[in-house]
Short mmCIF file of C-alpha atoms and ligand atoms in Angstrom, two decimals:
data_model
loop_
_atom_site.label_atom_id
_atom_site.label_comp_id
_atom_site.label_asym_id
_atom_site.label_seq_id
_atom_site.Cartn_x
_atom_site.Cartn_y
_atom_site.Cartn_z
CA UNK A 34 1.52 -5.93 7.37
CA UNK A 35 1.23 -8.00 4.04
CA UNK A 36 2.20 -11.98 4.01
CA UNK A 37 2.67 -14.45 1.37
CA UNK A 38 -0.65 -15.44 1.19
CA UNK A 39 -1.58 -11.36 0.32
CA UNK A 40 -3.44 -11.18 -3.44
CA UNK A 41 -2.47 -7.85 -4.97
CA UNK A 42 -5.07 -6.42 -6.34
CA UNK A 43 -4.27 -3.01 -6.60
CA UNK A 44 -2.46 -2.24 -9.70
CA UNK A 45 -4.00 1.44 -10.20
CA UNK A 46 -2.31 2.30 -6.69
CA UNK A 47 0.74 1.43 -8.12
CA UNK A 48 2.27 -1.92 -9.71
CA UNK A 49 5.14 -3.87 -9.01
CA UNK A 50 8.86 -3.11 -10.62
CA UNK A 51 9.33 -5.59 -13.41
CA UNK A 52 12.59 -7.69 -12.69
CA UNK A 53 13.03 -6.79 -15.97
CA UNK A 54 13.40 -2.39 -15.06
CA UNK A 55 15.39 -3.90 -11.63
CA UNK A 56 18.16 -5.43 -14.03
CA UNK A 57 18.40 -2.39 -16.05
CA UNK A 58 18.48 0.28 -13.37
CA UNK A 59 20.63 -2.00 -11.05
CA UNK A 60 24.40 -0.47 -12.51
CA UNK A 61 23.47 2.42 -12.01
CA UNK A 62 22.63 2.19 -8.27
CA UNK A 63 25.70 -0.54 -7.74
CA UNK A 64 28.48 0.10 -10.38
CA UNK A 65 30.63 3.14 -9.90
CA UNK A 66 31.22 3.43 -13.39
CA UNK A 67 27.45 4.35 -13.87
CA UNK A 68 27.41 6.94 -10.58
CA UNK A 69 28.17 10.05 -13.28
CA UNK A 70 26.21 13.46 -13.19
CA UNK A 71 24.30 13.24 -16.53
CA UNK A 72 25.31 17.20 -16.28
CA UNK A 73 29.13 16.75 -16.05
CA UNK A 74 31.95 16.66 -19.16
CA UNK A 75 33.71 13.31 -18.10
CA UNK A 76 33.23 9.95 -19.63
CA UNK A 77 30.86 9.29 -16.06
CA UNK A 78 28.88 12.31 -17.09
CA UNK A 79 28.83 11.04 -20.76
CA UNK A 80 27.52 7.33 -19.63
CA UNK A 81 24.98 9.25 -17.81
CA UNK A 82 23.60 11.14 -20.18
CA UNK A 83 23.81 8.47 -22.92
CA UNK A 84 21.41 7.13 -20.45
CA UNK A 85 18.83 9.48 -19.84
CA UNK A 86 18.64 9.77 -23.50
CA UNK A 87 17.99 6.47 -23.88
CA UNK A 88 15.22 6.74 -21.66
CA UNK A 89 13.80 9.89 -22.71
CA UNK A 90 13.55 8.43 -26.60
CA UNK A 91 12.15 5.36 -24.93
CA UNK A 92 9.56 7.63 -23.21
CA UNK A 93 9.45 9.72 -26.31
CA UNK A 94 8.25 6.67 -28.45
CA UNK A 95 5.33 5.67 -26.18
CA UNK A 96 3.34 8.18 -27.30
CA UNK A 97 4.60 9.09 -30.31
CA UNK A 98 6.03 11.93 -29.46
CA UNK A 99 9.89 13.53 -30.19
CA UNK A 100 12.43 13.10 -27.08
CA UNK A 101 12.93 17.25 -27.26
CA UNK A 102 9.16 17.18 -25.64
CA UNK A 103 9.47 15.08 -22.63
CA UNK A 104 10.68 16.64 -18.88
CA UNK A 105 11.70 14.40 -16.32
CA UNK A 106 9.47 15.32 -13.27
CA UNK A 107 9.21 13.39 -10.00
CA UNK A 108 6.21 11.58 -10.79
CA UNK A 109 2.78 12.27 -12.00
CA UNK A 110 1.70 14.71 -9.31
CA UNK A 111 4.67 16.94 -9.83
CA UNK A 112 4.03 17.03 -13.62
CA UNK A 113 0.56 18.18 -12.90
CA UNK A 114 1.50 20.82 -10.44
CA UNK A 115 4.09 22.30 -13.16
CA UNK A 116 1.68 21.59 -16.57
CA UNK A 117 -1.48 23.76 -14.26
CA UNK A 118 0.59 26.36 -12.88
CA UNK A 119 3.85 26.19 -15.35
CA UNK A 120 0.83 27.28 -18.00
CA UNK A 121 -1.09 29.53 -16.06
CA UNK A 122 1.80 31.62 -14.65
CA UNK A 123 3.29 31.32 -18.42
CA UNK A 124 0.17 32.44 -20.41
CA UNK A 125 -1.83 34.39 -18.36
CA UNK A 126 -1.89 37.35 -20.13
CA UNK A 127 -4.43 35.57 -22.51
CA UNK A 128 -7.16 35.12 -19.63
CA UNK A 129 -7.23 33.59 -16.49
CA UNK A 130 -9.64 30.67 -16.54
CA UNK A 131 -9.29 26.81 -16.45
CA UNK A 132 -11.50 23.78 -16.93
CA UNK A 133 -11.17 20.25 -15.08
CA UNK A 134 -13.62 18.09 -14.13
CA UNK A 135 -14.95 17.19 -10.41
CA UNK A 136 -13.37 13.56 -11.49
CA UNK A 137 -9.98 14.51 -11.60
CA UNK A 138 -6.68 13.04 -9.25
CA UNK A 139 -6.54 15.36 -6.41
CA UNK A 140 -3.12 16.60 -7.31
CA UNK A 141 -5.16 18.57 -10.32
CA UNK A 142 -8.21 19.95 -8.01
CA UNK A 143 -5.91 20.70 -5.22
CA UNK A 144 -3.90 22.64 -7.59
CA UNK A 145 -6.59 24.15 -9.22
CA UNK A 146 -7.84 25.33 -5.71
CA UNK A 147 -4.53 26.77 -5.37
CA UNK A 148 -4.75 28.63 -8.24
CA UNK A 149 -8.24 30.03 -7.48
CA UNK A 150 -7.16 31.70 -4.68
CA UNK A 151 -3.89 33.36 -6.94
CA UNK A 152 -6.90 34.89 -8.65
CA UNK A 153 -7.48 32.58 -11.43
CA UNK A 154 -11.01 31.43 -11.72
CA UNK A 155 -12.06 27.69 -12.04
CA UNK A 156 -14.89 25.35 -13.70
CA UNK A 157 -15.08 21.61 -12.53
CA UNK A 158 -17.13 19.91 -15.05
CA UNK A 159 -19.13 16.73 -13.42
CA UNK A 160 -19.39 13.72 -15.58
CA UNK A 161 -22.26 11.65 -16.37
CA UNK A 162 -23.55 8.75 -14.67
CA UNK A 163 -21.33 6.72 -16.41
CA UNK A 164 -18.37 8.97 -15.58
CA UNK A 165 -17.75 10.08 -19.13
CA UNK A 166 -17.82 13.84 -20.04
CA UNK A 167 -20.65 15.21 -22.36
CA UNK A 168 -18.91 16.66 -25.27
CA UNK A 169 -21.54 19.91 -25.02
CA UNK A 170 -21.43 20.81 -21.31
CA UNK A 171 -17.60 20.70 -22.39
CA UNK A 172 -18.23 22.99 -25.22
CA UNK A 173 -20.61 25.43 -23.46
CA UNK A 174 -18.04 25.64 -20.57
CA UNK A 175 -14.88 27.17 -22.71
CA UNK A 176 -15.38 30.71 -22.46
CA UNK A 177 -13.44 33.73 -24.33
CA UNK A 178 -10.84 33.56 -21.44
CA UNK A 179 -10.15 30.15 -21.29
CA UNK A 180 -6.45 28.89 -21.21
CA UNK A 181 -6.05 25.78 -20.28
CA UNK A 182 -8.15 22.76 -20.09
CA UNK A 183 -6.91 19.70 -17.65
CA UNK A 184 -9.00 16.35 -18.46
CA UNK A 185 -7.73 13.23 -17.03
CA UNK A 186 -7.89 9.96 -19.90
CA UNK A 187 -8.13 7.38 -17.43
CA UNK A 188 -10.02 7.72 -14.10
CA UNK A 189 -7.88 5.88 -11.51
CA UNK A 190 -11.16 4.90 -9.46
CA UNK A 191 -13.46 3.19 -12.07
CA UNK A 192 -11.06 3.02 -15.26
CA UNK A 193 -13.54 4.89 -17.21
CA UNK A 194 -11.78 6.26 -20.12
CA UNK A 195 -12.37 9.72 -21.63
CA UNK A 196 -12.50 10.67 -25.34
CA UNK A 197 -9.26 13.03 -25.10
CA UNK A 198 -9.11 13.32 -29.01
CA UNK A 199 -12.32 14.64 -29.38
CA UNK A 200 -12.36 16.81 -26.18
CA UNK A 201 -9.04 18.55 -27.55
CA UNK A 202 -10.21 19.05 -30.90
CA UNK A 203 -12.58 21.11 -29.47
CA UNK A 204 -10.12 23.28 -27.86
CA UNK A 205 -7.60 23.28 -30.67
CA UNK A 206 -9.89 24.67 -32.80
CA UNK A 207 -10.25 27.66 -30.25
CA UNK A 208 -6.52 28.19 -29.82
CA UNK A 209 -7.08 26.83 -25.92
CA UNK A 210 -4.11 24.34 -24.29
CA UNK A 211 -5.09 20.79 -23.55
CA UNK A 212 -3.55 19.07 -20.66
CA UNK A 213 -4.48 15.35 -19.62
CA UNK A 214 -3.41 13.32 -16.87
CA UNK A 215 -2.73 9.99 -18.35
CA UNK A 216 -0.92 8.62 -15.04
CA UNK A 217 -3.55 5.88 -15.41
CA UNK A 218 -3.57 5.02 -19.32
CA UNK A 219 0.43 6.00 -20.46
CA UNK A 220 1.73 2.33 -20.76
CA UNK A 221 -1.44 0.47 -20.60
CA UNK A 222 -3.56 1.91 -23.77
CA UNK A 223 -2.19 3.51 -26.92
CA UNK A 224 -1.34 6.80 -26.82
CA UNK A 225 -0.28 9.04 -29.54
CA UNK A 226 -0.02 12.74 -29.40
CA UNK A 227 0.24 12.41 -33.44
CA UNK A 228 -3.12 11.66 -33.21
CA UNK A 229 -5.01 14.22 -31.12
CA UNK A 230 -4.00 17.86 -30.39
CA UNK A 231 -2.87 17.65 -26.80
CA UNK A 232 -0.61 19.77 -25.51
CA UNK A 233 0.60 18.62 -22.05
CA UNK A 234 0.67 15.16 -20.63
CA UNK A 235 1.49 13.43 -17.50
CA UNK A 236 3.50 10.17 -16.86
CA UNK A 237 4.24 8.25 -14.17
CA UNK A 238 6.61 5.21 -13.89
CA UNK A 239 5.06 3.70 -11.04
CA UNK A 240 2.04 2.86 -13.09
CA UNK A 241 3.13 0.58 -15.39
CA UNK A 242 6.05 -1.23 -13.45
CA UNK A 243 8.64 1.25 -13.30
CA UNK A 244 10.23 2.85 -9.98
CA UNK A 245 8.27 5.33 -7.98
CA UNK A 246 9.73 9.10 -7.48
CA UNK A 247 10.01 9.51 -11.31
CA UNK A 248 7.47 10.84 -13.75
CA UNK A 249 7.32 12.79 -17.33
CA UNK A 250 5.42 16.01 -18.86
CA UNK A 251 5.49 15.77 -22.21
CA UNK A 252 5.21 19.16 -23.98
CA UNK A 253 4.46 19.58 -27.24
CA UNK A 254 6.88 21.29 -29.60
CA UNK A 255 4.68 22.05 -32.74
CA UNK A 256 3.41 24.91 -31.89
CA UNK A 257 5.11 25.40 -28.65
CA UNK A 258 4.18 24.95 -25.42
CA UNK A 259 5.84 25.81 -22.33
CA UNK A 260 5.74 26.20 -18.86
CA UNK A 261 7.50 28.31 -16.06
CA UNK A 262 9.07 26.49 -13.53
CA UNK A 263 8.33 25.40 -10.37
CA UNK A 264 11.73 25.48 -8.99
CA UNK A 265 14.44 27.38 -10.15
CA UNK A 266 18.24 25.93 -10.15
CA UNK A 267 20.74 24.49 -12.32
CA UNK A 268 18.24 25.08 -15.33
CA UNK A 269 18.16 21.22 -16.68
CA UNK A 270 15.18 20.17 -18.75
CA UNK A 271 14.98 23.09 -21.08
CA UNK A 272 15.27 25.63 -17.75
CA UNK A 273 11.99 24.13 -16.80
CA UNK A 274 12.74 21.76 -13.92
CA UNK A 275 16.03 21.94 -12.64
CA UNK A 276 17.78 19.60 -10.45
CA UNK A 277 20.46 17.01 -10.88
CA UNK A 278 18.85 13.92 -12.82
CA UNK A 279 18.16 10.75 -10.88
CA UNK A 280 19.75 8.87 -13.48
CA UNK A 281 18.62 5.08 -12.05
CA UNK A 282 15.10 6.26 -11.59
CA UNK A 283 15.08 7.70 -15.43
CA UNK A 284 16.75 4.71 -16.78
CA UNK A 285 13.44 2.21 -14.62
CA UNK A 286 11.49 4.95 -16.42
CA UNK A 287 12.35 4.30 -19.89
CA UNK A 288 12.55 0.16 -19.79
CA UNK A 289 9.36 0.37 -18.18
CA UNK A 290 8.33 2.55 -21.27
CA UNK A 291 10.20 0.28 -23.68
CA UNK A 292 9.04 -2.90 -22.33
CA UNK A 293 5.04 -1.21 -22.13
CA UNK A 294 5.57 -0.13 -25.71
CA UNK A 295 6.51 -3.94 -26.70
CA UNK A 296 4.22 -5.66 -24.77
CA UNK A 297 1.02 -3.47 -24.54
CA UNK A 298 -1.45 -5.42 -26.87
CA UNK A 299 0.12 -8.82 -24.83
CA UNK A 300 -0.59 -7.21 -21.63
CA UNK A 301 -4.23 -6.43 -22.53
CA UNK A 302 -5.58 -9.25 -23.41
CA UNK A 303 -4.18 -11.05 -20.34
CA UNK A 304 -5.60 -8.26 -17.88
CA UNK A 305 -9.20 -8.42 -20.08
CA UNK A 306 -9.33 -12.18 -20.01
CA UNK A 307 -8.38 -12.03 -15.98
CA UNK A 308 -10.96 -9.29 -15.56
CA UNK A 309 -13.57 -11.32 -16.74
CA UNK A 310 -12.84 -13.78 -14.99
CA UNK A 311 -13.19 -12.26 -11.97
CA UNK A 312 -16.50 -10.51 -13.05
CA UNK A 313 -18.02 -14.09 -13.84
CA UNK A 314 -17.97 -14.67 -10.00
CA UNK A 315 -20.72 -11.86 -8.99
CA UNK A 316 -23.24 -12.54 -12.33
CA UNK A 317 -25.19 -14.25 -9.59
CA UNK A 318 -25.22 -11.68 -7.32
CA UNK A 319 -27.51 -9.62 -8.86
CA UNK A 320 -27.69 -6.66 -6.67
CA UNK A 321 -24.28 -5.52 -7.25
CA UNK A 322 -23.22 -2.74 -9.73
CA UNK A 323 -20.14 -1.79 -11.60
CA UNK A 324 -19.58 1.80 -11.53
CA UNK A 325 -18.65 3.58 -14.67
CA UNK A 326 -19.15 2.84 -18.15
CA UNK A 327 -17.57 -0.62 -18.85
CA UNK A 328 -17.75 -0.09 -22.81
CA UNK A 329 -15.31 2.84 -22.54
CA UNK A 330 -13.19 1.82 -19.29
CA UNK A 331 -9.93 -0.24 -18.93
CA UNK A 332 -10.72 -3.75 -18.12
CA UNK A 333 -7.85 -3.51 -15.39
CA UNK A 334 -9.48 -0.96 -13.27
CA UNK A 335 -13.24 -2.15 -11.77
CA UNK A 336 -15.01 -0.20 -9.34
CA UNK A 337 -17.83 -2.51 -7.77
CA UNK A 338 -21.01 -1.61 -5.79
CA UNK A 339 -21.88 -3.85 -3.13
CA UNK A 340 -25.73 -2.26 -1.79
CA UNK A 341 -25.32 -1.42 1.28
CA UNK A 342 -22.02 -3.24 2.41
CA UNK A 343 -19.91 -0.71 4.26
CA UNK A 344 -16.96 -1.28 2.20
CA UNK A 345 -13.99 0.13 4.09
CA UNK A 346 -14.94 -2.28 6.92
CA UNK A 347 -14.97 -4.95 4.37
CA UNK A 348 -11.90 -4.08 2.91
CA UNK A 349 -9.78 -3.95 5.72
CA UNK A 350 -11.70 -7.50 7.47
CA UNK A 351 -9.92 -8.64 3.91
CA UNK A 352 -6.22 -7.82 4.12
CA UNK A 353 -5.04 -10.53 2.54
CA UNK A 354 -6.58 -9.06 0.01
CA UNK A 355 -5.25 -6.02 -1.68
CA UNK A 356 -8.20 -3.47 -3.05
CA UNK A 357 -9.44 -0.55 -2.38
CA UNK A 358 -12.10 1.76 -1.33
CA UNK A 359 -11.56 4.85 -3.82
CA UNK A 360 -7.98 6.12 -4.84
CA UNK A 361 -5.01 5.20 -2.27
CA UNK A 362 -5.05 9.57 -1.66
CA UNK A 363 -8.78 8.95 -0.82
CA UNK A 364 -8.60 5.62 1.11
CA UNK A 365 -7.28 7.85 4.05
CA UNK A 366 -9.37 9.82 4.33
CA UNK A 367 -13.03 9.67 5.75
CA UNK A 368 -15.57 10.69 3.14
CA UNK A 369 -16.58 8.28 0.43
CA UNK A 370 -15.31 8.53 -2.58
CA UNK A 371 -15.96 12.18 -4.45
CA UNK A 372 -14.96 10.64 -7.64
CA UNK A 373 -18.36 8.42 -7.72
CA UNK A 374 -20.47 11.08 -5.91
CA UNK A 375 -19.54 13.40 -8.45
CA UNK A 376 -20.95 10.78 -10.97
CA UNK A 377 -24.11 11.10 -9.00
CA UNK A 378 -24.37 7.54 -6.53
CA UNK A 379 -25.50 8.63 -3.02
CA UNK A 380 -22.96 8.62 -0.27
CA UNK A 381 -24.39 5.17 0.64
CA UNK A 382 -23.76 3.65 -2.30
CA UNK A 383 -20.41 5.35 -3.44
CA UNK A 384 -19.80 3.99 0.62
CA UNK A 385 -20.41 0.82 -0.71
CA UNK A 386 -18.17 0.68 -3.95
CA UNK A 387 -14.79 -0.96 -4.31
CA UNK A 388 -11.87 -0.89 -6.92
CA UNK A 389 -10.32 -3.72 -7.88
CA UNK A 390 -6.88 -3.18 -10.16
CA UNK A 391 -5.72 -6.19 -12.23
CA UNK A 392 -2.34 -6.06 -14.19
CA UNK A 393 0.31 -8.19 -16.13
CA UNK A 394 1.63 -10.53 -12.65
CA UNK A 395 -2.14 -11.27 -11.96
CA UNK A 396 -2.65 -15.03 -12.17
CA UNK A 397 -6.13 -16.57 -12.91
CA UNK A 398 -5.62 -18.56 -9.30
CA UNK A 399 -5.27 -15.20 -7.59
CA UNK A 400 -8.65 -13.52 -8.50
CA UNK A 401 -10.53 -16.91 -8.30
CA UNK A 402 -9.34 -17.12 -4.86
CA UNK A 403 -9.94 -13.26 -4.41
CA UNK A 404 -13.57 -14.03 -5.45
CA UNK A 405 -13.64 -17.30 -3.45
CA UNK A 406 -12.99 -15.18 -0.15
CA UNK A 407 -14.53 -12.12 -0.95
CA UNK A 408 -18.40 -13.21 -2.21
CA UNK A 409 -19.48 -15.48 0.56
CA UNK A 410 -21.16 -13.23 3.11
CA UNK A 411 -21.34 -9.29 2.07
CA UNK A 412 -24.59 -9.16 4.51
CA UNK A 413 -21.95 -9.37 7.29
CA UNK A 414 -20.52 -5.55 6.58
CA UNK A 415 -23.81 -4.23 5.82
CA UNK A 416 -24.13 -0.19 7.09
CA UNK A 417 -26.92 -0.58 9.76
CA UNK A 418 -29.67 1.55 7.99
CA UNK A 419 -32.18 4.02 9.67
CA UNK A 420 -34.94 1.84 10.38
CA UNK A 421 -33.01 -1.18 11.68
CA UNK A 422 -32.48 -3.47 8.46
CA UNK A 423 -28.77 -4.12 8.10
CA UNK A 424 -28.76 -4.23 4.36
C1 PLP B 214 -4.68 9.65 -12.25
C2 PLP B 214 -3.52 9.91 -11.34
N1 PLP B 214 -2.90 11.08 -11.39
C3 PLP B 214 -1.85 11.35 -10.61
C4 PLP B 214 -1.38 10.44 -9.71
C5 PLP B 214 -0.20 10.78 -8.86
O1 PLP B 214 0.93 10.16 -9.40
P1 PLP B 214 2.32 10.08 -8.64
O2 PLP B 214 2.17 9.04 -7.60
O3 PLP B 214 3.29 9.70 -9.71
O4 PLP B 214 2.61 11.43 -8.09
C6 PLP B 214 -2.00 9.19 -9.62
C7 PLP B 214 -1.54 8.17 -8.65
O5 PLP B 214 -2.08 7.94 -7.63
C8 PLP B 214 -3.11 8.92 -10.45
O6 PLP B 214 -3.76 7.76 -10.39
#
């Protein structure tokens, strides 16, 4: 269990709840004048929805979009699951194929496996080195029967961030639906579908300091997209995800949104200038490596190497330290993480690798003492390698 003296460094796992979201939602989770169904007639129900649709213009204005085009799903994994198989079941008549990339959030390749074996067929693109896409494998993967095309913008493990307007020019221009995970970038990078032909994104809350248990698909209207639904019910959200509206989660949704929106370019340069700072600390250390592009990647997101240091040992000898060894989904597992194999590092080295997550409560005093721990004596969780050396 955490104490005080814990340093959080684990923003892309999730991030705190502003106090700012707390005072917001708090009415509506104490005051039983705010307890209303956002469905019912009566001035409860009419508080309610005021509300929601509040929070869904606040969502709505994010990323540019119109409130008519944003669902209220329970979080980012949920709005994958419906954009994938909402679009496949929806349009399948116009093929059957989909392309992702080996890089994605396993909520979109466990879905995608999932659809494989409903008969729909499946390319997973790998990245480069750097973990950024190559616009021509891209290209040379759409086929005539290609329907949908999932790329995520930010990669929760290394931060790397893909070129989304590009990639969905590409499939604009051959009449193929775009869908990108931005669990990672919505609320922490512009975003604006006004600028680049997406069709489908995902939000979470939990990301960028709202609650947890409530995410967003945005759909676009012009032309129209849609997607069947997952579960079937009172027909809220355009018939396209029914169930009753958490009403306090939406509301920590769209002040988290709001406050993102207001504070983005603020929030940036404080998590760049703390990133740094914590990079300065290993420029001696010359044999470690940061993993992914760093000229294309969020500055709050940074996946380290440490050559031959068997990092999940490391990182749980550290608990006062919060970081991780892959994505939270992956750090309980046993393999290392697939996200940097797919980028090509050997199992020893992607074994070796660490995120760090950095966000707008990190203090310069907590990563200096993060680094003040953490860089003395690596040697000490070295893998034992096959002829004897430990490192
Ligand atoms: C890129 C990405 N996609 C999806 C998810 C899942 O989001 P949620 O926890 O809202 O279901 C996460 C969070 O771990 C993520 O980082």
């Amino acid at each position: 269990m955490s104490d005080i003296s814990t340093i959080y460094l684990d923003y892309a796992a999730t991030t705190p709840i502003d106090p700012r979201v707390i005072d917001k939602m708090s009415p509506f989770l104490s005051d039983p004048h705010y307890c209303g169904n956002s469905a019912s007639t009566h001035a409860w129900g009419q508080r309610a929805r005021q509300a929601v649709s509040d929070a869904r213009a606040a969502v709505a204005a994010l990323i540019d979009a119109v409130p008519e085009e944003i669902i209220w799903t329970s979080g980012a994994t949920e709005s994958n699951n419906l954009a994938l198989k909402g679009v496949m079941a929806l349009y399948q008549a116009r093929g059957k194929h989909i392309v992702t990339m080996k890089t994605e959030h396993s909520c979109v390749l466990e879905t995608c496996q999932q659809l494989e074996k409903k008969g729909f067929s499946v390319t997973y693109l790998s990245p480069k080195r750097d973990g950024l896409l190559d616009t021509d494998i891209f290209s040379d993967a759409l086929r005539e029967d290609t329907v949908l095309v999932s790329i995520m913008h930010m990669n929760n493990e290394t931060g790397v961030i893909q070129d989304i307007k590009t990639l969905s020019e590409i499939t604009a221009a051959r009449g193929i639906l775009f869908h990108s995970d931005v669990a990672q970038s919505a609320g922490k990078i512009p975003i604006s579908v006004k600028d680049m032909p997406v069709d489908l994104l995902s939000l979470s809350a939990h990301k960028f300091y709202g609650p947890k248990g409530i995410g967003a698909l945005y759909l676009r209207q012009k032309p129209r997209v849609r997607v069947a639904p997952l579960f079937h019910g009172g027909g809220q959200e355009q018939g396209m995800r029914s169930g009753t509206l958490p009403v306090h989660q939406i509301v920590g949704m769209g002040a988290a949104c709001a406050i993102a929106h207001l504070e983005m370019s603020r929030d940036l340069t404080h998590i760049d200038s703390i990133s740094h700072r914590f990079l300065e600390n290993f420029e001696k250390h010359t044999s470690i490596m940061i993993n992914g592009d760093r000229l294309h990647a969020y500055p709050g997101i940074v996946n380290i190497g440490f050559p031959g240091v068997d990092a999940r040992r490391f990182v749980e000898a550290h608990s006062s330290i919060a970081m991780s060894v892959g994505s939270a989904c992956y750090a309980k597992g046993a393999e290392a993480s697939y996200v940097l194999r797919a980028m090509g590092l050997t199992e020893r080295d992607a074994a070796a690798s660490i995120r760090f997550s950095f966000g707008r409560f990190t203090t310069e005093q907590e990563v200096d003492e993060a680094a003040r721990v953490i860089t003395p004596d690596f040697s000490l969780f070295c893998h034992p390698r096959e002829d004897g050396d430990p490192c």
